[in-house]
Amino acid sequence: MRIRHAAGLSAAVVSAVVALPLPAAAAEPAAVLYVNNNAASCDNGGPGSPTVPFCTIQAAADRVLPGQTVDVVGGGYYREDVTVRRSGEPGKPIAFRGPGGITNLYTPPTGGLVTISGQHDIVFSGFNVQAFALDGVSRIGLSGNRIDQGPSEARRPAVGITGPSDGVRVERSVVYKTGGGVKAGPGATGTVIAGNDFISSYGGAQISLTDAPGTIVTHNTMNLTYNNRVNIDLAGASDHATVTDNIVGLGTVQVSPGSVEGTTYDHNIVRWPLDGTYTWAGAAYKTAEELAAATGQGKHELNTAVVFDDAFFPLSVPRTVSSLGFSPAIDSAGPDVPGVSPVDLLGHGPVAHPDTDRPGPNAVRDRGAYEVVGLQDVRLEAHGTKSPTPTGPVPFAVDLTATATNTWKTTLRYTFDFADGTAPVTSAEPTVRHTYAAPGSYRAKVTVTDSLGGSVTGELAQPVQVNEDKPLAASVAVSPDNGGDPLGVKATVTATGPYPIARYSFDFGDGTGPTVPNAIVVTERHVYAKPGTYTVKAIVTDEAGSTVTTSRPVTVDYAPAGYTAIKPTRVLDTRQVGGSYPWLGPGETINLDVRTPAPGTTGILVPPGATAVVLNLTATQGTATSHLDVYPSAAARPITSNVNFVAGQDVANLVTVPVGPDGKVVIRNNSGFVHAIADVLGYFTPGSTDRFASVAPARLLDTRSDNTPLVAGNARKLKIAGFGGVPANATSAVLNVTATDSASPGFVAVYPGGTPRPAAGSNLNTVPGRNIANQVVVPLGADGSVEIFTNAARSHLVVDVFGYYGADGKGLFTPVMPSRLLDSRDSGPFGPFTGRTVGGVPAGATAAVVNLTATGTTEPTHLTAWATGTAKPGTSSLNASPGLDVPNHTTIPVDGQGRFDIANNAGTTHVIADLFGYYRNQ
């Protein structure tokens, strides 16, 4: 799995909090306070720096000082209302700068109200909000915002101005689906409403003035109002107003008798000359001509439709006036009024259209919020001469390329400002080369002008980054991976150099080969197939082609783990028709998923992080003498074996095996064909609290002693806790169960006392005339007992205890890659009543998990295994028969050097001992 970089963008304003106290006096406050709720380091009690920004806009608003700017970084929505309780100073306003709001279509579901009451000298620009509520304010500037209440929000004016407010400017913003546009009430004076796009209003005029004298309404574009046909409404005593150069799409304009004095109305376009298109001093006029004849106002007024480039009800905004030369809005504006913005809503200055020739006092300026231009925008890009991105060592040469959008056939000139103090360069070509002579970050700009006087300016989205000329260097850190795989690691590379990194690649030193190089991967996860010491390499290549390799050794091993017993659960039965796993042919394998139960069941059986799983594995219906081998997936096949059988024989054996990196173990058949059945009995995890304790092997049951064999269909309860060294609080027992003198083929199942016999979970198969043994790890019932069931007609049972799991245990299990400790076929067979010492278990272990196999047996016998240096117990570990290879999973106590003894009882036999893990007291 790979860890990648990520980024995002967006903002809207959103819920008030209590004002924070002023910070302690500093020598010089920062010019900018930063807000970034996407930053993990954001802190509302912090400094508001680029590295520790505020999390909310309100936190910054409660700390900002005159002359400072609150810079709100994009990347997340700010679902809060904001109340500004501080003022700037004349010439030192408090500025709130958002990431750009007019083209942001997101409408926040709640909040989004900005409240300013009694404050002055404040600027808000670049935000997407629901409304501004201004009361008793002075010199407030709202510019370049998107004010959007959406279809389901509570309706309020987009900008409400109340109380004795002076000098409020609402300009170059988009107002969308609000309960009225800009509404100024009694006491508001000197308001400027300029260059805005009003796109539908619910229940209120787009511009509504009541007793608000001295208002300038100019260069606005207005569309439909619902439930109100009035778009511009001067009510009460809103005198000495200026209403010029607006485009009114659907609606009327009305000026009350008290608003007539000193008011100028002209150069607007009002569509659809219906009755009541104009109301002046209480009288209604259908057309501009009627208005002009009666009042002298509107002599340059037009009553016509204005075609827009975008749809009439646009899905995206802003809209622009049609670029066709016949549009009446183009180059027909009146004289500029005091306070009007020098550029339109999109930042374009006035420019004459090449297809029009309209005389007038301001013949290059268009009416409404948008200036139709041929030169519409410019994109500036930088590329290093040796790298595709604009990052490199000093001196660093880059090519700056300006791509302008120009729909007119005009000549363009490009003026590049490299932002490094050198003189700008003007060129007729859109690409220039520049060499930066000092380290730093440079956001170059370009200004493009056309032959008609139009101009646009653009800057680099990504600054040129000039670094010190140092060689590429890298280091790699390797740590255990917490993703769940016991042998997993996580390698993270850190690289520094003057050029950006082009590729990362990792080689984990286990022969799997390096990963595919990737430009954004700095961390790679890997799971090893087996414990060991490996060298992890990270190969880093920069954009200039330089490569560096860094390495670090890592040792991985299984963590010591406790045991968790579960209800026996069948995960494999190849006899099922249409099952996921078919029967096994010679040399064939099954990758058995032990995490997921068999088809038709759900959930996780053996959790990620488990080091080993305990299975009861049965071979049935085999067609030849063979053996099943079990080992972790992704590991090489060992020379060990787990279940040995002959044709037609059913043989079960306990298996403890490490879990592979994909949660699977491999089951391999050696010869012929055979069906396999596997039941999960439990697993080992480092977090399990049940630990192992070995006991001196002791016999708990031998039905031959009183001739009380088990008969078909009956179960016998056997108390374990309190006997053979097993304490009362033990949770599970490790038993060796032997069936002997069986009257018919069948099976034996051992399960917790007092519980129903599980559907899955036979432990051994009975055969008349043979002694069959298998180790059993079984949870104890509430009373510390187990129940033993057989479906054989009759069978004697022998039960020996070798250990237990519980709170009193100290042993944690560490699996190993299956390995062979003994093969007497290399050194000679065991004779009658002879034994040998076997080593190879790690020193300090208390017990070993070993699979014993008897082969080449000359007469019926049994093997006994015990810790070297201790007395031989009167128990058996394996019962062998002539002519058969007989396996048995055993848990054998060992001495401090990791040794145990094996003795044969009768005849001669070869013995094979394979190690699968060991216990060590913790």
Short mmCIF file of C-alpha atoms in Angstrom, two decimals, residues 144-337:
data_model
loop_
_atom_site.label_atom_id
_atom_site.label_comp_id
_atom_site.label_asym_id
_atom_site.label_seq_id
_atom_site.Cartn_x
_atom_site.Cartn_y
_atom_site.Cartn_z
CA GLY A 144 -15.20 40.28 -5.37
CA ASN A 145 -17.52 38.14 -3.25
CA ARG A 146 -20.22 35.65 -4.14
CA ILE A 147 -23.31 36.15 -1.98
CA ASP A 148 -25.45 33.06 -2.42
CA GLN A 149 -28.33 31.77 -0.31
CA GLY A 150 -29.33 28.87 -2.56
CA PRO A 151 -32.84 27.49 -2.96
CA SER A 152 -33.48 26.43 0.64
CA GLU A 153 -31.89 29.01 2.93
CA ALA A 154 -33.74 31.58 5.04
CA ARG A 155 -34.18 34.63 2.82
CA ARG A 156 -32.49 37.87 3.83
CA PRO A 157 -30.94 40.75 1.87
CA ALA A 158 -27.55 39.89 0.46
CA VAL A 159 -26.20 43.08 1.99
CA GLY A 160 -28.30 44.80 4.65
CA ILE A 161 -27.15 48.31 5.68
CA THR A 162 -28.89 49.82 8.72
CA GLY A 163 -28.30 52.57 11.22
CA PRO A 164 -26.08 55.60 10.66
CA SER A 165 -23.73 53.99 8.16
CA ASP A 166 -21.47 55.88 5.78
CA GLY A 167 -19.18 54.95 2.93
CA VAL A 168 -20.19 51.33 2.34
CA ARG A 169 -19.01 50.00 -1.02
CA VAL A 170 -20.52 46.86 -2.58
CA GLU A 171 -18.73 46.22 -5.84
CA ARG A 172 -17.70 43.63 -8.40
CA SER A 173 -19.61 40.79 -6.67
CA VAL A 174 -22.18 38.16 -7.66
CA VAL A 175 -25.50 38.15 -5.78
CA TYR A 176 -27.45 34.94 -6.34
CA LYS A 177 -30.88 33.78 -5.13
CA THR A 178 -31.17 36.01 -2.10
CA GLY A 179 -34.15 37.57 -0.35
CA GLY A 180 -33.26 40.89 -1.96
CA GLY A 181 -29.95 42.26 -3.15
CA VAL A 182 -28.50 45.35 -1.47
CA LYS A 183 -30.86 47.03 1.03
CA ALA A 184 -29.92 50.33 2.64
CA GLY A 185 -32.17 51.82 5.30
CA PRO A 186 -32.55 55.14 7.07
CA GLY A 187 -29.24 56.66 8.09
CA ALA A 188 -27.18 55.05 5.32
CA THR A 189 -25.34 57.69 3.30
CA GLY A 190 -22.74 57.66 0.57
CA THR A 191 -23.29 54.01 -0.37
CA VAL A 192 -21.67 52.83 -3.63
CA ILE A 193 -23.18 49.82 -5.43
CA ALA A 194 -21.05 49.27 -8.54
CA GLY A 195 -20.17 46.55 -10.99
CA ASN A 196 -22.25 43.75 -9.41
CA ASP A 197 -24.18 40.91 -11.09
CA PHE A 198 -27.59 40.31 -9.46
CA ILE A 199 -28.99 36.94 -10.58
CA SER A 200 -32.54 36.49 -9.30
CA SER A 201 -34.04 37.68 -6.04
CA TYR A 202 -36.87 36.20 -3.98
CA GLY A 203 -39.36 38.77 -2.71
CA GLY A 204 -37.20 41.89 -2.73
CA ALA A 205 -35.75 44.44 -5.11
CA GLN A 206 -32.21 43.91 -6.26
CA ILE A 207 -31.34 47.36 -4.96
CA SER A 208 -33.64 48.85 -2.33
CA LEU A 209 -32.93 52.25 -0.76
CA THR A 210 -35.09 53.85 1.91
CA ASP A 211 -34.07 57.26 3.26
CA ALA A 212 -30.55 56.55 2.08
CA PRO A 213 -29.28 59.69 0.30
CA GLY A 214 -26.19 60.05 -1.83
CA THR A 215 -26.16 56.47 -3.14
CA ILE A 216 -24.31 55.63 -6.38
CA VAL A 217 -25.81 52.72 -8.36
CA THR A 218 -23.74 52.12 -11.47
CA HIS A 219 -22.60 49.40 -13.88
CA ASN A 220 -24.71 46.62 -12.32
CA THR A 221 -26.32 43.77 -14.26
CA MET A 222 -29.71 42.63 -12.93
CA ASN A 223 -31.95 39.71 -13.71
CA LEU A 224 -35.31 38.39 -12.54
CA THR A 225 -36.90 39.18 -9.19
CA TYR A 226 -39.60 36.80 -7.94
CA ASN A 227 -42.81 38.18 -6.39
CA ASN A 228 -41.59 41.73 -6.96
CA ARG A 229 -41.30 43.48 -10.31
CA VAL A 230 -39.08 46.23 -8.93
CA ASN A 231 -35.35 45.90 -9.56
CA ILE A 232 -34.17 49.32 -8.41
CA ASP A 233 -36.23 51.07 -5.75
CA LEU A 234 -35.41 54.49 -4.34
CA ALA A 235 -37.95 55.02 -1.54
CA GLY A 236 -38.47 57.68 1.10
CA ALA A 237 -35.89 60.43 0.95
CA SER A 238 -33.11 58.68 -0.99
CA ASP A 239 -32.19 61.88 -2.81
CA HIS A 240 -29.01 62.97 -4.60
CA ALA A 241 -28.56 59.50 -5.97
CA THR A 242 -26.81 58.49 -9.18
CA VAL A 243 -28.28 55.60 -11.18
CA THR A 244 -26.31 55.07 -14.36
CA ASP A 245 -25.04 52.43 -16.79
CA ASN A 246 -27.00 49.53 -15.29
CA ILE A 247 -28.65 46.67 -17.22
CA VAL A 248 -32.07 45.71 -15.85
CA GLY A 249 -33.24 42.40 -17.32
CA LEU A 250 -36.76 41.80 -16.04
CA GLY A 251 -38.28 44.36 -13.71
CA THR A 252 -38.96 48.02 -13.12
CA VAL A 253 -37.22 51.06 -11.73
CA GLN A 254 -38.99 53.43 -9.35
CA VAL A 255 -37.90 56.70 -7.74
CA SER A 256 -40.13 58.12 -5.01
CA PRO A 257 -41.10 61.82 -4.84
CA GLY A 258 -38.76 62.30 -1.88
CA SER A 259 -35.85 60.82 -3.82
CA VAL A 260 -36.04 63.03 -6.92
CA GLU A 261 -34.07 66.03 -5.70
CA GLY A 262 -30.50 65.95 -6.98
CA THR A 263 -30.89 62.45 -8.42
CA THR A 264 -29.39 61.57 -11.82
CA TYR A 265 -30.83 58.71 -13.87
CA ASP A 266 -29.40 57.89 -17.33
CA HIS A 267 -27.52 55.47 -19.64
CA ASN A 268 -29.29 52.39 -18.26
CA ILE A 269 -30.82 49.57 -20.31
CA VAL A 270 -34.24 48.38 -19.13
CA ARG A 271 -35.69 45.46 -21.04
CA TRP A 272 -39.40 45.13 -21.96
CA PRO A 273 -41.09 48.58 -22.03
CA LEU A 274 -44.22 47.53 -20.13
CA ASP A 275 -46.62 49.70 -18.20
CA GLY A 276 -44.82 50.85 -15.12
CA THR A 277 -41.29 50.24 -16.46
CA TYR A 278 -40.35 53.53 -14.79
CA THR A 279 -41.96 55.28 -11.87
CA TRP A 280 -40.63 58.78 -11.26
CA ALA A 281 -42.03 60.91 -8.45
CA GLY A 282 -45.14 58.77 -8.36
CA ALA A 283 -45.85 58.89 -12.13
CA ALA A 284 -45.44 55.82 -14.34
CA TYR A 285 -43.80 55.85 -17.77
CA LYS A 286 -43.77 53.03 -20.29
CA THR A 287 -40.61 53.94 -22.17
CA ALA A 288 -37.39 55.82 -21.79
CA GLU A 289 -38.63 58.35 -24.33
CA GLU A 290 -41.70 59.10 -22.18
CA LEU A 291 -39.50 59.40 -19.09
CA ALA A 292 -37.09 61.80 -20.79
CA ALA A 293 -39.88 63.95 -22.26
CA ALA A 294 -41.58 64.34 -18.90
CA THR A 295 -38.60 64.61 -16.52
CA GLY A 296 -35.46 65.26 -18.53
CA GLN A 297 -33.99 62.05 -17.07
CA GLY A 298 -32.95 59.02 -19.11
CA LYS A 299 -32.10 60.81 -22.34
CA HIS A 300 -29.63 58.04 -23.19
CA GLU A 301 -31.78 55.29 -21.71
CA LEU A 302 -32.44 52.20 -23.86
CA ASN A 303 -35.39 49.82 -23.79
CA THR A 304 -34.11 46.65 -25.43
CA ALA A 305 -33.02 43.11 -24.78
CA VAL A 306 -29.37 42.39 -24.03
CA VAL A 307 -28.15 39.01 -25.23
CA PHE A 308 -25.73 37.21 -22.93
CA ASP A 309 -23.10 34.67 -23.99
CA ASP A 310 -24.27 32.26 -21.27
CA ALA A 311 -27.76 30.78 -20.77
CA PHE A 312 -30.51 33.10 -19.57
CA PHE A 313 -30.75 31.14 -16.31
CA PRO A 314 -27.09 30.16 -16.12
CA LEU A 315 -25.91 27.10 -14.26
CA SER A 316 -22.65 28.89 -13.69
CA VAL A 317 -21.78 32.51 -13.17
CA PRO A 318 -20.63 35.13 -13.84
CA ARG A 319 -22.37 35.89 -17.13
CA THR A 320 -20.95 38.14 -19.80
CA VAL A 321 -22.67 40.40 -22.31
CA SER A 322 -22.65 39.03 -25.82
CA SER A 323 -19.42 39.73 -27.65
CA LEU A 324 -21.38 40.39 -30.87
CA GLY A 325 -20.93 43.93 -32.12
CA PHE A 326 -24.64 44.76 -32.23
CA SER A 327 -25.17 44.50 -28.47
CA PRO A 328 -26.49 47.87 -27.27
CA ALA A 329 -24.47 47.60 -24.07
CA ILE A 330 -21.09 47.75 -25.83
CA ASP A 331 -19.20 51.07 -25.82
CA SER A 332 -22.34 53.03 -24.84
CA ALA A 333 -21.77 53.90 -21.17
CA GLY A 334 -22.12 57.38 -19.84
CA PRO A 335 -19.49 59.42 -18.02
CA ASP A 336 -17.82 57.76 -15.10
CA VAL A 337 -19.34 58.76 -11.79
#
